[in-house]
Short mmCIF file of C-alpha atoms and ligand atoms in Angstrom, two decimals:
data_model
loop_
_atom_site.label_atom_id
_atom_site.label_comp_id
_atom_site.label_asym_id
_atom_site.label_seq_id
_atom_site.Cartn_x
_atom_site.Cartn_y
_atom_site.Cartn_z
CA UNK A 13 0.00 0.00 0.00
CA UNK A 14 1.39 3.43 -0.87
CA UNK A 15 0.56 6.56 1.08
CA UNK A 16 1.41 10.18 0.30
CA UNK A 17 4.41 11.36 2.32
CA UNK A 18 3.46 13.13 5.53
CA UNK A 19 5.78 15.94 6.58
CA UNK A 20 7.72 15.59 9.81
CA UNK A 21 6.89 18.40 12.25
CA UNK A 22 10.59 19.16 12.90
CA UNK A 23 13.36 20.30 10.52
CA UNK A 24 15.80 17.67 9.27
CA UNK A 25 17.89 17.32 6.11
CA UNK A 26 18.01 13.55 6.58
CA UNK A 27 14.74 11.94 7.81
CA UNK A 28 16.44 9.92 10.52
CA UNK A 29 16.09 10.18 14.29
CA UNK A 30 18.54 8.37 16.53
CA UNK A 31 16.56 6.37 19.07
CA UNK A 32 16.87 7.59 22.66
CA UNK A 33 18.99 4.70 23.93
CA UNK A 34 19.66 4.57 27.66
CA UNK A 35 23.39 4.25 28.37
CA UNK A 36 24.22 4.73 24.68
CA UNK A 37 22.66 7.91 23.29
CA UNK A 38 24.04 10.75 25.38
CA UNK A 39 24.50 14.40 24.58
CA UNK A 40 27.55 13.89 22.33
CA UNK A 41 25.77 11.39 20.06
CA UNK A 42 22.55 13.38 19.95
CA UNK A 43 24.38 16.61 19.09
CA UNK A 44 26.44 14.90 16.38
CA UNK A 45 23.31 13.44 14.74
CA UNK A 46 21.54 16.81 14.75
CA UNK A 47 24.62 18.61 13.43
CA UNK A 48 24.86 16.07 10.60
CA UNK A 49 21.27 16.78 9.52
CA UNK A 50 19.16 14.22 11.42
CA UNK A 51 17.49 14.62 14.79
CA UNK A 52 19.54 13.50 17.77
CA UNK A 53 17.85 12.18 20.89
CA UNK A 54 19.29 11.76 24.37
CA UNK A 55 18.06 8.55 26.02
CA UNK A 56 17.55 8.00 29.72
CA UNK A 57 16.74 4.33 30.25
CA UNK A 58 16.38 2.09 33.30
CA UNK A 59 19.16 3.90 35.11
CA UNK A 60 17.98 7.34 34.02
CA UNK A 61 17.93 10.22 36.47
CA UNK A 62 17.60 13.97 36.58
CA UNK A 63 21.33 14.27 37.31
CA UNK A 64 22.27 11.98 34.44
CA UNK A 65 20.04 13.87 31.99
CA UNK A 66 21.51 17.19 33.12
CA UNK A 67 25.04 15.87 32.63
CA UNK A 68 24.23 14.75 29.09
CA UNK A 69 22.44 17.99 28.20
CA UNK A 70 25.56 19.87 29.26
CA UNK A 71 27.44 18.12 26.42
CA UNK A 72 25.14 19.59 23.76
CA UNK A 73 26.68 22.72 22.25
CA UNK A 74 24.73 25.98 22.51
CA UNK A 75 22.21 26.29 19.69
CA UNK A 76 22.12 22.56 18.81
CA UNK A 77 18.62 21.27 19.45
CA UNK A 78 18.00 17.65 20.42
CA UNK A 79 15.17 15.43 21.59
CA UNK A 80 14.86 13.46 24.83
CA UNK A 81 13.47 10.02 25.58
CA UNK A 82 12.63 8.72 29.04
CA UNK A 83 10.87 5.60 30.32
CA UNK A 84 7.43 5.59 31.95
CA UNK A 85 8.21 3.43 35.02
CA UNK A 86 11.42 5.38 35.61
CA UNK A 87 9.69 8.78 35.66
CA UNK A 88 7.05 7.37 38.00
CA UNK A 89 9.90 6.49 40.35
CA UNK A 90 11.68 9.80 39.72
CA UNK A 91 9.21 12.49 38.58
CA UNK A 92 12.02 15.07 38.59
CA UNK A 93 13.44 13.36 35.50
CA UNK A 94 10.35 14.21 33.45
CA UNK A 95 10.32 17.77 34.84
CA UNK A 96 13.98 18.19 33.82
CA UNK A 97 13.21 16.84 30.35
CA UNK A 98 10.32 19.31 29.93
CA UNK A 99 12.42 22.21 31.23
CA UNK A 100 15.12 21.40 28.67
CA UNK A 101 12.64 22.31 25.89
CA UNK A 102 13.61 19.38 23.61
CA UNK A 103 12.65 19.37 19.93
CA UNK A 104 10.89 16.06 20.53
CA UNK A 105 9.94 14.22 23.72
CA UNK A 106 9.01 10.61 24.21
CA UNK A 107 7.99 8.80 27.37
CA UNK A 108 8.20 5.14 26.50
CA UNK A 109 6.57 1.90 27.57
CA UNK A 110 3.60 3.18 29.59
CA UNK A 111 -0.15 3.12 29.10
CA UNK A 112 -0.85 6.62 30.43
CA UNK A 113 -0.21 9.12 27.62
CA UNK A 114 -1.18 12.17 29.70
CA UNK A 115 2.38 13.50 29.31
CA UNK A 116 1.63 14.32 25.66
CA UNK A 117 -0.70 17.13 26.58
CA UNK A 118 1.73 18.47 29.19
CA UNK A 119 4.53 18.62 26.62
CA UNK A 120 2.36 20.13 23.89
CA UNK A 121 1.09 22.82 26.27
CA UNK A 122 4.73 23.91 26.48
CA UNK A 123 5.23 23.80 22.71
CA UNK A 124 7.18 20.52 22.76
CA UNK A 125 6.58 17.94 20.02
CA UNK A 126 5.83 14.38 21.11
CA UNK A 127 6.55 10.91 19.76
CA UNK A 128 5.07 7.61 20.93
CA UNK A 129 6.60 4.22 20.16
CA UNK A 130 3.97 1.58 19.47
CA UNK A 131 4.21 -2.20 19.19
CA UNK A 132 0.86 -3.03 17.63
CA UNK A 133 -2.11 -1.43 15.84
CA UNK A 134 -3.98 -0.88 19.11
CA UNK A 135 -1.02 1.10 20.41
CA UNK A 136 -1.03 3.12 17.18
CA UNK A 137 -4.71 3.93 17.64
CA UNK A 138 -4.11 4.97 21.26
CA UNK A 139 -1.19 7.22 20.27
CA UNK A 140 -3.31 8.76 17.51
CA UNK A 141 -6.21 9.40 19.88
CA UNK A 142 -3.87 10.92 22.48
CA UNK A 143 -2.61 13.41 19.89
CA UNK A 144 1.01 12.28 19.44
CA UNK A 145 2.76 14.48 16.89
CA UNK A 146 4.73 11.51 15.55
CA UNK A 147 4.07 7.78 15.89
CA UNK A 148 7.02 5.40 15.90
CA UNK A 149 6.16 1.89 14.76
CA UNK A 150 8.56 -0.45 16.48
CA UNK A 151 8.69 -3.82 14.76
CA UNK A 152 9.65 -7.04 16.48
CA UNK A 153 13.11 -6.79 14.85
CA UNK A 154 14.06 -3.84 17.08
CA UNK A 155 16.79 -3.78 19.71
CA UNK A 156 16.06 -3.04 23.34
CA UNK A 157 12.81 -3.22 25.28
CA UNK A 158 9.38 -3.64 23.77
CA UNK A 159 6.59 -6.02 23.00
CA UNK A 160 8.06 -7.86 20.04
CA UNK A 161 4.84 -8.72 18.28
CA UNK A 162 4.60 -7.62 14.67
CA UNK A 163 7.05 -7.35 11.76
CA UNK A 164 8.01 -3.74 11.15
CA UNK A 165 6.59 -3.47 7.62
CA UNK A 166 3.28 -5.11 8.59
CA UNK A 167 2.92 -2.77 11.55
CA UNK A 168 3.86 0.22 9.40
CA UNK A 169 1.05 -0.58 6.95
CA UNK A 170 -1.43 -1.10 9.79
CA UNK A 171 -0.62 2.13 11.57
CA UNK A 172 -0.46 4.24 8.39
CA UNK A 173 -3.96 3.04 7.63
CA UNK A 174 -5.38 4.23 10.95
CA UNK A 175 -3.75 7.63 11.36
CA UNK A 176 -3.00 10.74 9.33
CA UNK A 177 -0.03 11.53 11.57
CA UNK A 178 3.59 11.17 10.41
CA UNK A 179 4.99 7.74 11.20
CA UNK A 180 8.62 6.72 11.73
CA UNK A 181 9.71 3.14 11.06
CA UNK A 182 11.84 1.39 13.70
CA UNK A 183 13.44 -2.02 13.91
CA UNK A 184 16.59 -3.23 12.16
CA UNK A 185 16.84 -0.21 9.86
CA UNK A 186 20.47 -0.73 8.89
CA UNK A 187 21.06 0.58 5.36
CA UNK A 188 20.03 3.45 3.08
CA UNK A 189 17.99 0.89 1.13
CA UNK A 190 16.06 0.03 4.33
CA UNK A 191 15.28 3.72 4.78
CA UNK A 192 14.24 4.13 1.13
CA UNK A 193 11.89 1.14 1.40
CA UNK A 194 10.32 2.51 4.58
CA UNK A 195 9.77 5.88 2.88
CA UNK A 196 8.29 4.20 -0.20
CA UNK A 197 5.89 2.34 2.09
CA UNK A 198 4.67 5.63 3.52
CA UNK A 199 6.91 6.29 6.51
CA UNK A 200 8.11 9.86 6.99
CA UNK A 201 11.49 8.68 8.23
CA UNK A 202 13.28 6.16 10.38
CA UNK A 203 14.00 5.85 14.12
CA UNK A 204 17.30 4.06 14.35
CA UNK A 205 18.96 2.53 17.39
CA UNK A 206 21.39 -0.34 16.85
CA UNK A 207 23.15 1.28 13.87
CA UNK A 208 24.35 4.08 16.20
CA UNK A 209 25.47 1.88 19.11
CA UNK A 210 29.10 1.72 17.98
CA UNK A 211 29.29 5.33 16.78
CA UNK A 212 32.37 7.09 18.13
CA UNK A 213 30.19 9.52 20.12
CA UNK A 214 28.01 6.81 21.72
CA UNK A 215 28.36 6.09 25.44
CA UNK A 216 28.75 2.34 24.76
CA UNK A 217 31.56 0.73 26.75
CA UNK A 218 34.56 -0.99 25.17
CA UNK A 219 33.19 -4.41 26.10
CA UNK A 220 29.76 -3.77 24.60
CA UNK A 221 31.30 -2.31 21.41
CA UNK A 222 33.38 -5.47 20.94
CA UNK A 223 30.28 -7.67 21.41
CA UNK A 224 28.19 -5.52 19.04
CA UNK A 225 30.84 -5.60 16.31
CA UNK A 226 31.21 -9.38 16.65
CA UNK A 227 27.47 -10.22 16.68
CA UNK A 228 25.55 -11.58 13.70
CA UNK A 229 21.83 -11.43 12.88
CA UNK A 230 21.16 -14.74 14.69
CA UNK A 231 22.82 -13.68 17.91
CA UNK A 232 20.00 -11.76 19.60
CA UNK A 233 17.27 -13.09 21.88
CA UNK A 234 14.36 -11.67 23.84
CA UNK A 235 15.05 -11.81 27.56
CA UNK A 236 14.17 -10.36 30.94
CA UNK A 237 17.02 -11.97 32.89
CA UNK A 238 19.12 -8.82 33.09
CA UNK A 239 16.15 -6.75 34.25
CA UNK A 240 15.51 -9.36 36.93
CA UNK A 241 19.16 -9.37 37.99
CA UNK A 242 19.26 -5.58 38.13
CA UNK A 243 15.91 -5.32 39.89
CA UNK A 244 14.58 -2.84 37.32
CA UNK A 245 10.85 -2.10 37.24
CA UNK A 246 10.04 -3.32 33.71
CA UNK A 247 6.56 -4.79 33.19
CA UNK A 248 6.80 -8.59 32.86
CA UNK A 249 5.49 -8.52 29.27
CA UNK A 250 8.22 -6.14 28.06
CA UNK A 251 11.44 -8.09 27.52
CA UNK A 252 14.49 -6.66 25.79
CA UNK A 253 16.20 -7.79 22.61
CA UNK A 254 19.81 -8.37 23.64
CA UNK A 255 22.89 -10.16 22.39
CA UNK A 256 22.79 -13.73 23.75
CA UNK A 257 25.79 -14.44 25.97
CA UNK A 258 27.03 -16.70 28.78
CA UNK A 259 24.65 -15.05 31.22
CA UNK A 260 21.51 -15.60 29.12
CA UNK A 261 22.54 -19.21 28.43
CA UNK A 262 23.15 -20.02 32.08
CA UNK A 263 20.30 -18.19 33.80
CA UNK A 264 16.63 -18.74 33.03
CA UNK A 265 15.77 -16.39 35.89
CA UNK A 266 17.99 -13.50 36.90
CA UNK A 267 16.59 -13.15 40.42
CA UNK A 268 18.88 -15.63 42.21
CA UNK A 269 21.59 -14.22 44.46
CA UNK A 270 24.17 -15.88 42.23
CA UNK A 271 22.80 -14.28 39.06
CA UNK A 272 22.64 -10.87 40.69
CA UNK A 273 26.22 -11.07 41.91
CA UNK A 274 27.45 -12.20 38.49
CA UNK A 275 25.59 -9.41 36.73
CA UNK A 276 27.05 -6.78 39.04
CA UNK A 277 30.58 -8.18 38.64
CA UNK A 278 30.31 -8.32 34.84
CA UNK A 279 29.20 -4.70 34.71
CA UNK A 280 32.05 -3.59 36.95
CA UNK A 281 34.55 -5.48 34.77
CA UNK A 282 32.94 -4.39 31.47
CA UNK A 283 32.74 -8.08 30.59
CA UNK A 284 30.26 -8.58 27.71
CA UNK A 285 29.76 -12.24 28.65
CA UNK A 286 27.59 -11.10 31.54
CA UNK A 287 26.27 -7.70 30.44
CA UNK A 288 22.96 -6.66 28.92
CA UNK A 289 23.83 -5.44 25.43
CA UNK A 290 20.73 -4.29 23.57
CA UNK A 291 20.70 -4.85 19.83
CA UNK A 292 18.22 -5.46 17.04
CA UNK A 293 18.24 -7.95 14.17
CA UNK A 294 20.36 -5.55 12.10
CA UNK A 295 23.32 -5.88 14.45
CA UNK A 296 25.26 -7.91 11.85
CA UNK A 297 25.60 -4.75 9.76
CA UNK A 298 27.85 -3.12 12.37
CA UNK A 299 31.39 -3.29 11.03
CA UNK A 300 33.31 -0.38 12.52
CA UNK A 301 33.24 2.46 15.01
CA UNK A 302 32.44 5.45 12.84
CA UNK A 303 31.60 9.07 13.65
CA UNK A 304 27.82 9.49 13.91
CA UNK A 305 27.89 11.79 10.86
CA UNK A 306 29.25 8.89 8.79
CA UNK A 307 26.64 6.48 10.19
CA UNK A 308 23.95 8.99 9.26
CA UNK A 309 25.41 9.60 5.78
CA UNK A 310 25.45 5.85 5.12
CA UNK A 311 21.75 5.62 6.09
CA UNK A 312 20.62 8.70 4.14
CA UNK A 313 18.06 7.70 1.50
C1 FMN B 9 21.13 -0.04 23.05
C2 FMN B 9 19.68 0.31 23.00
C3 FMN B 9 19.09 1.00 24.05
C4 FMN B 9 17.75 1.40 23.98
N1 FMN B 9 17.22 2.14 25.00
C5 FMN B 9 15.99 2.68 24.85
C6 FMN B 9 15.49 3.61 25.81
O1 FMN B 9 16.15 3.92 26.80
N2 FMN B 9 14.27 4.16 25.60
C7 FMN B 9 13.53 3.86 24.47
O2 FMN B 9 12.45 4.40 24.30
N3 FMN B 9 13.96 2.95 23.58
C8 FMN B 9 15.17 2.37 23.74
N4 FMN B 9 15.64 1.49 22.79
C9 FMN B 9 14.75 1.09 21.67
C10 FMN B 9 14.76 2.12 20.55
O3 FMN B 9 13.96 3.22 20.90
C11 FMN B 9 14.25 1.54 19.22
O4 FMN B 9 12.99 0.97 19.39
C12 FMN B 9 15.16 0.50 18.59
O5 FMN B 9 16.50 0.80 18.80
C13 FMN B 9 14.89 0.39 17.10
O6 FMN B 9 15.42 -0.80 16.59
P1 FMN B 9 16.96 -0.99 16.11
O7 FMN B 9 17.77 -1.02 17.35
O8 FMN B 9 16.93 -2.30 15.43
O9 FMN B 9 17.31 0.16 15.22
C14 FMN B 9 16.96 1.04 22.86
C15 FMN B 9 17.56 0.32 21.81
C16 FMN B 9 18.88 -0.05 21.86
C17 FMN B 9 19.49 -0.81 20.71
#
């Protein structure tokens, strides 16, 4: 099905937004993506905090505008994080993985554009009804947390059919051809995570970069074991797509004292065999650690 292109409500030369990836997309990456012509987003994930967001915002040069993404259960735990995000006047705000979309109105009242990631058509309808300025369709191929239900292209068609709003395609967008196909299908652009995880400006650790560069398309799984080991507040039906490693092979449940201790030790040692390394099905395309501007140029349709 072909749909007329719907204009994005923010200015970009390249219709690509870097996904707000907790622990990966900080101020340096977001600024580099915006400066190269896309829209950069700062991500505050499970470990997000007001202090951490402020530290990342401080890395964005004066006059370079970026977006911010935070997580619903995290801002319920730390409301100051959402207040800080609103005060920063981002180009685009997203609060991910919650049912209550009341934040959209709060942001729009302050002139801030909003994006909602959806995992199925019902989520698309809810985002449309709540007035989201942009809807992000996140296919099951995507890296990180989500409900991994529907193939990206199928979901894109479904959501385009139920809303007039601009839609961004997300999930294993790894090449310029992927972006061109999404645009031809009716998307207004792409929301890209994994492809930026080994960018020079990303916050990714040495150990996670090595694992990302070594991983192939068959190396990811859906898991909640790291969230259990860390004691994060993720809903039980929202696992994360991660690179399979020793930890995921050995622990079916991350809540044991042994699993928790191992997880903590692996993080302290930056040992990818025991760390949660989020990645989508496009991870096999990662070949090198390139400046974000080069990653963006390679994805430009
Ligand atoms: C390393 C990593 C961290 C992520 N962290 C977040 C996050 O904190 N908040 C969020 O809304 N989405 C997060 N995501 C999901 C992205 O928003 C997006 O759905 C996904 O990256 C798109 O699929 P792709 O990774 O295949 O490009 C993360 C994804 C990755 C790969």
